Short mmCIF file of N, CA and C and ligand atoms in Angstrom, two decimals:
data_model
loop_
_atom_site.label_atom_id
_atom_site.label_comp_id
_atom_site.label_asym_id
_atom_site.label_seq_id
_atom_site.Cartn_x
_atom_site.Cartn_y
_atom_site.Cartn_z
N MET A 1141 181.24 39.07 101.59
CA MET A 1141 181.68 40.43 101.91
C MET A 1141 181.02 41.42 100.97
N SER A 1142 180.98 42.65 101.40
CA SER A 1142 180.38 43.66 100.54
C SER A 1142 181.39 44.77 100.25
N ILE A 1143 181.26 45.31 99.08
CA ILE A 1143 182.16 46.36 98.62
C ILE A 1143 181.39 47.67 98.60
N LYS A 1144 181.96 48.69 99.20
CA LYS A 1144 181.28 49.97 99.27
C LYS A 1144 181.88 50.94 98.26
N GLN A 1145 181.00 51.62 97.54
CA GLN A 1145 181.42 52.64 96.59
C GLN A 1145 180.67 53.92 96.88
N THR A 1146 181.28 55.02 96.61
CA THR A 1146 180.57 56.30 96.67
C THR A 1146 180.28 56.75 95.25
N ILE A 1147 179.01 57.00 94.99
CA ILE A 1147 178.58 57.39 93.65
C ILE A 1147 177.74 58.67 93.74
N HIS A 1148 177.37 59.19 92.61
CA HIS A 1148 176.44 60.32 92.60
C HIS A 1148 175.03 59.77 92.58
N CYS A 1149 174.20 60.34 93.44
CA CYS A 1149 172.81 59.91 93.53
C CYS A 1149 172.08 60.21 92.22
N PRO A 1150 171.40 59.22 91.66
CA PRO A 1150 170.66 59.44 90.41
C PRO A 1150 169.46 60.36 90.60
N ASN A 1151 169.04 60.53 91.82
CA ASN A 1151 167.86 61.35 92.10
C ASN A 1151 168.21 62.80 92.37
N CYS A 1152 169.15 63.05 93.30
CA CYS A 1152 169.44 64.43 93.68
C CYS A 1152 170.85 64.87 93.27
N GLY A 1153 171.69 63.94 92.83
CA GLY A 1153 173.02 64.30 92.36
C GLY A 1153 174.06 64.46 93.46
N ASP A 1154 173.63 64.30 94.71
CA ASP A 1154 174.57 64.39 95.81
C ASP A 1154 175.27 63.03 95.97
N ARG A 1155 176.10 62.94 97.00
CA ARG A 1155 176.82 61.68 97.17
C ARG A 1155 175.92 60.59 97.74
N ALA A 1156 175.97 59.44 97.15
CA ALA A 1156 175.22 58.29 97.62
C ALA A 1156 176.19 57.13 97.80
N GLU A 1157 175.76 56.13 98.54
CA GLU A 1157 176.61 54.98 98.78
C GLU A 1157 176.04 53.76 98.08
N ARG A 1158 176.93 53.00 97.50
CA ARG A 1158 176.53 51.78 96.83
C ARG A 1158 177.27 50.61 97.45
N TYR A 1159 176.52 49.64 97.89
CA TYR A 1159 177.10 48.43 98.45
C TYR A 1159 176.85 47.27 97.51
N ARG A 1160 177.88 46.52 97.26
CA ARG A 1160 177.73 45.34 96.42
C ARG A 1160 178.11 44.12 97.24
N CYS A 1161 177.18 43.20 97.38
CA CYS A 1161 177.45 41.98 98.12
C CYS A 1161 177.85 40.89 97.14
N SER A 1162 179.06 40.38 97.30
CA SER A 1162 179.57 39.41 96.33
C SER A 1162 178.91 38.04 96.47
N GLU A 1163 178.34 37.75 97.62
CA GLU A 1163 177.72 36.43 97.82
C GLU A 1163 176.32 36.36 97.22
N THR A 1164 175.56 37.44 97.41
CA THR A 1164 174.16 37.41 96.97
C THR A 1164 173.96 38.15 95.65
N ASN A 1165 174.99 38.84 95.14
CA ASN A 1165 174.87 39.66 93.93
C ASN A 1165 173.84 40.77 94.08
N ILE A 1166 173.67 41.21 95.30
CA ILE A 1166 172.74 42.31 95.54
C ILE A 1166 173.50 43.63 95.52
N LEU A 1167 172.95 44.55 94.77
CA LEU A 1167 173.51 45.88 94.66
C LEU A 1167 172.54 46.85 95.33
N ARG A 1168 173.04 47.56 96.33
CA ARG A 1168 172.15 48.45 97.08
C ARG A 1168 172.69 49.87 97.02
N THR A 1169 171.89 50.76 96.50
CA THR A 1169 172.29 52.17 96.39
C THR A 1169 171.39 52.98 97.30
N SER A 1170 171.98 53.76 98.18
CA SER A 1170 171.16 54.59 99.05
C SER A 1170 171.78 55.97 99.21
N CYS A 1171 170.91 56.95 99.32
CA CYS A 1171 171.35 58.34 99.45
C CYS A 1171 170.85 58.92 100.76
N TYR A 1172 171.77 59.46 101.52
CA TYR A 1172 171.48 60.17 102.77
C TYR A 1172 170.54 61.33 102.59
N TYR A 1173 170.82 62.08 101.52
CA TYR A 1173 170.27 63.41 101.40
C TYR A 1173 168.81 63.42 100.97
N CYS A 1174 168.44 62.49 100.13
CA CYS A 1174 167.07 62.51 99.62
C CYS A 1174 166.32 61.20 99.85
N ASP A 1175 166.93 60.27 100.57
CA ASP A 1175 166.27 58.99 100.87
C ASP A 1175 166.10 58.08 99.66
N TYR A 1176 166.85 58.34 98.61
CA TYR A 1176 166.80 57.46 97.45
C TYR A 1176 167.28 56.06 97.83
N LEU A 1177 166.58 55.07 97.37
CA LEU A 1177 167.00 53.69 97.64
C LEU A 1177 166.74 52.85 96.40
N LEU A 1178 167.75 52.08 96.03
CA LEU A 1178 167.57 51.15 94.93
C LEU A 1178 168.29 49.86 95.29
N VAL A 1179 167.53 48.76 95.31
CA VAL A 1179 168.12 47.46 95.55
C VAL A 1179 167.90 46.62 94.31
N GLN A 1180 168.99 46.15 93.73
CA GLN A 1180 168.82 45.37 92.52
C GLN A 1180 169.83 44.23 92.47
N CYS A 1181 169.55 43.27 91.62
CA CYS A 1181 170.46 42.16 91.41
C CYS A 1181 171.54 42.61 90.42
N SER A 1182 172.80 42.49 90.82
CA SER A 1182 173.87 43.00 89.96
C SER A 1182 174.11 42.07 88.76
N GLN A 1183 173.61 40.86 88.81
CA GLN A 1183 173.80 39.95 87.68
C GLN A 1183 172.76 40.17 86.58
N THR A 1184 171.50 40.31 87.01
CA THR A 1184 170.44 40.42 86.01
C THR A 1184 169.97 41.86 85.83
N GLY A 1185 170.32 42.74 86.79
CA GLY A 1185 169.86 44.12 86.73
C GLY A 1185 168.43 44.30 87.19
N LYS A 1186 167.80 43.23 87.65
CA LYS A 1186 166.42 43.30 88.10
C LYS A 1186 166.31 44.13 89.37
N VAL A 1187 165.30 44.98 89.40
CA VAL A 1187 165.07 45.84 90.56
C VAL A 1187 164.25 45.07 91.58
N ILE A 1188 164.78 44.98 92.79
CA ILE A 1188 164.10 44.28 93.87
C ILE A 1188 163.28 45.28 94.69
N GLU A 1189 163.88 46.41 95.00
CA GLU A 1189 163.16 47.44 95.72
C GLU A 1189 163.67 48.80 95.29
N ALA A 1190 162.76 49.73 95.13
CA ALA A 1190 163.17 51.07 94.72
C ALA A 1190 162.34 52.10 95.44
N TYR A 1191 163.00 53.14 95.87
CA TYR A 1191 162.30 54.25 96.51
C TYR A 1191 163.01 55.53 96.16
N ALA A 1192 162.32 56.45 95.57
CA ALA A 1192 162.93 57.72 95.24
C ALA A 1192 161.92 58.82 95.52
N PRO A 1193 162.19 59.68 96.48
CA PRO A 1193 161.24 60.74 96.81
C PRO A 1193 161.08 61.71 95.65
N GLY A 1194 159.86 62.07 95.37
CA GLY A 1194 159.61 63.07 94.35
C GLY A 1194 159.39 62.52 92.96
N ILE A 1195 159.80 61.28 92.71
CA ILE A 1195 159.54 60.71 91.39
C ILE A 1195 158.75 59.42 91.54
N ASP A 1196 158.10 59.05 90.49
CA ASP A 1196 157.29 57.85 90.51
C ASP A 1196 158.20 56.62 90.44
N ALA A 1197 158.16 55.82 91.49
CA ALA A 1197 159.05 54.68 91.59
C ALA A 1197 158.80 53.64 90.50
N THR A 1198 157.62 53.70 89.89
CA THR A 1198 157.33 52.72 88.85
C THR A 1198 158.18 52.96 87.60
N THR A 1199 158.73 54.17 87.47
CA THR A 1199 159.59 54.43 86.32
C THR A 1199 160.92 53.70 86.45
N LEU A 1200 161.23 53.25 87.66
CA LEU A 1200 162.48 52.53 87.88
C LEU A 1200 162.32 51.03 87.62
N ARG A 1201 161.11 50.63 87.42
CA ARG A 1201 160.84 49.20 87.33
C ARG A 1201 161.40 48.60 86.04
N SER A 1202 161.97 47.45 86.14
CA SER A 1202 162.36 46.73 84.94
C SER A 1202 161.36 45.60 84.71
N GLU A 1203 161.60 44.47 85.32
CA GLU A 1203 160.67 43.35 85.13
C GLU A 1203 159.99 42.92 86.42
N MET A 1204 160.62 43.21 87.52
CA MET A 1204 160.09 42.77 88.79
C MET A 1204 159.12 43.79 89.37
N PRO A 1205 158.17 43.33 90.15
CA PRO A 1205 157.31 44.28 90.86
C PRO A 1205 158.15 45.12 91.82
N VAL A 1206 157.79 46.36 91.94
CA VAL A 1206 158.54 47.29 92.78
C VAL A 1206 157.72 47.63 94.01
N THR A 1207 158.37 47.59 95.12
CA THR A 1207 157.74 48.07 96.35
C THR A 1207 158.00 49.55 96.47
N ALA A 1208 156.97 50.32 96.34
CA ALA A 1208 157.15 51.78 96.39
C ALA A 1208 156.56 52.33 97.67
N HIS A 1209 157.33 53.12 98.33
CA HIS A 1209 156.88 53.75 99.56
C HIS A 1209 156.76 55.24 99.32
N ARG A 1210 155.68 55.79 99.76
CA ARG A 1210 155.53 57.23 99.64
C ARG A 1210 155.28 57.82 101.00
N GLN A 1211 155.97 58.86 101.30
CA GLN A 1211 155.81 59.51 102.58
C GLN A 1211 154.89 60.70 102.50
N HIS A 1212 154.79 61.30 101.32
CA HIS A 1212 154.03 62.54 101.20
C HIS A 1212 152.77 62.33 100.39
ZN1 ZN B 2521 169.94 61.71 96.66
#
């Protein structure tokens, strides 16, 4: 099962949603307003996928390679 939380988006400060899956330990944060996306392992904190419009996604990287998508 997954637990949903509403948090403040780290990118734009608006409301974002965070889902935590208890089986896979995947933490997924996504923001409607600015398309911010962060998928990480909640146990190790490793970033699996990150996307943040307007900022360099490599700054979000911890140890894992980051898949960065740019639209502009
Ligand atoms: Zn946002």
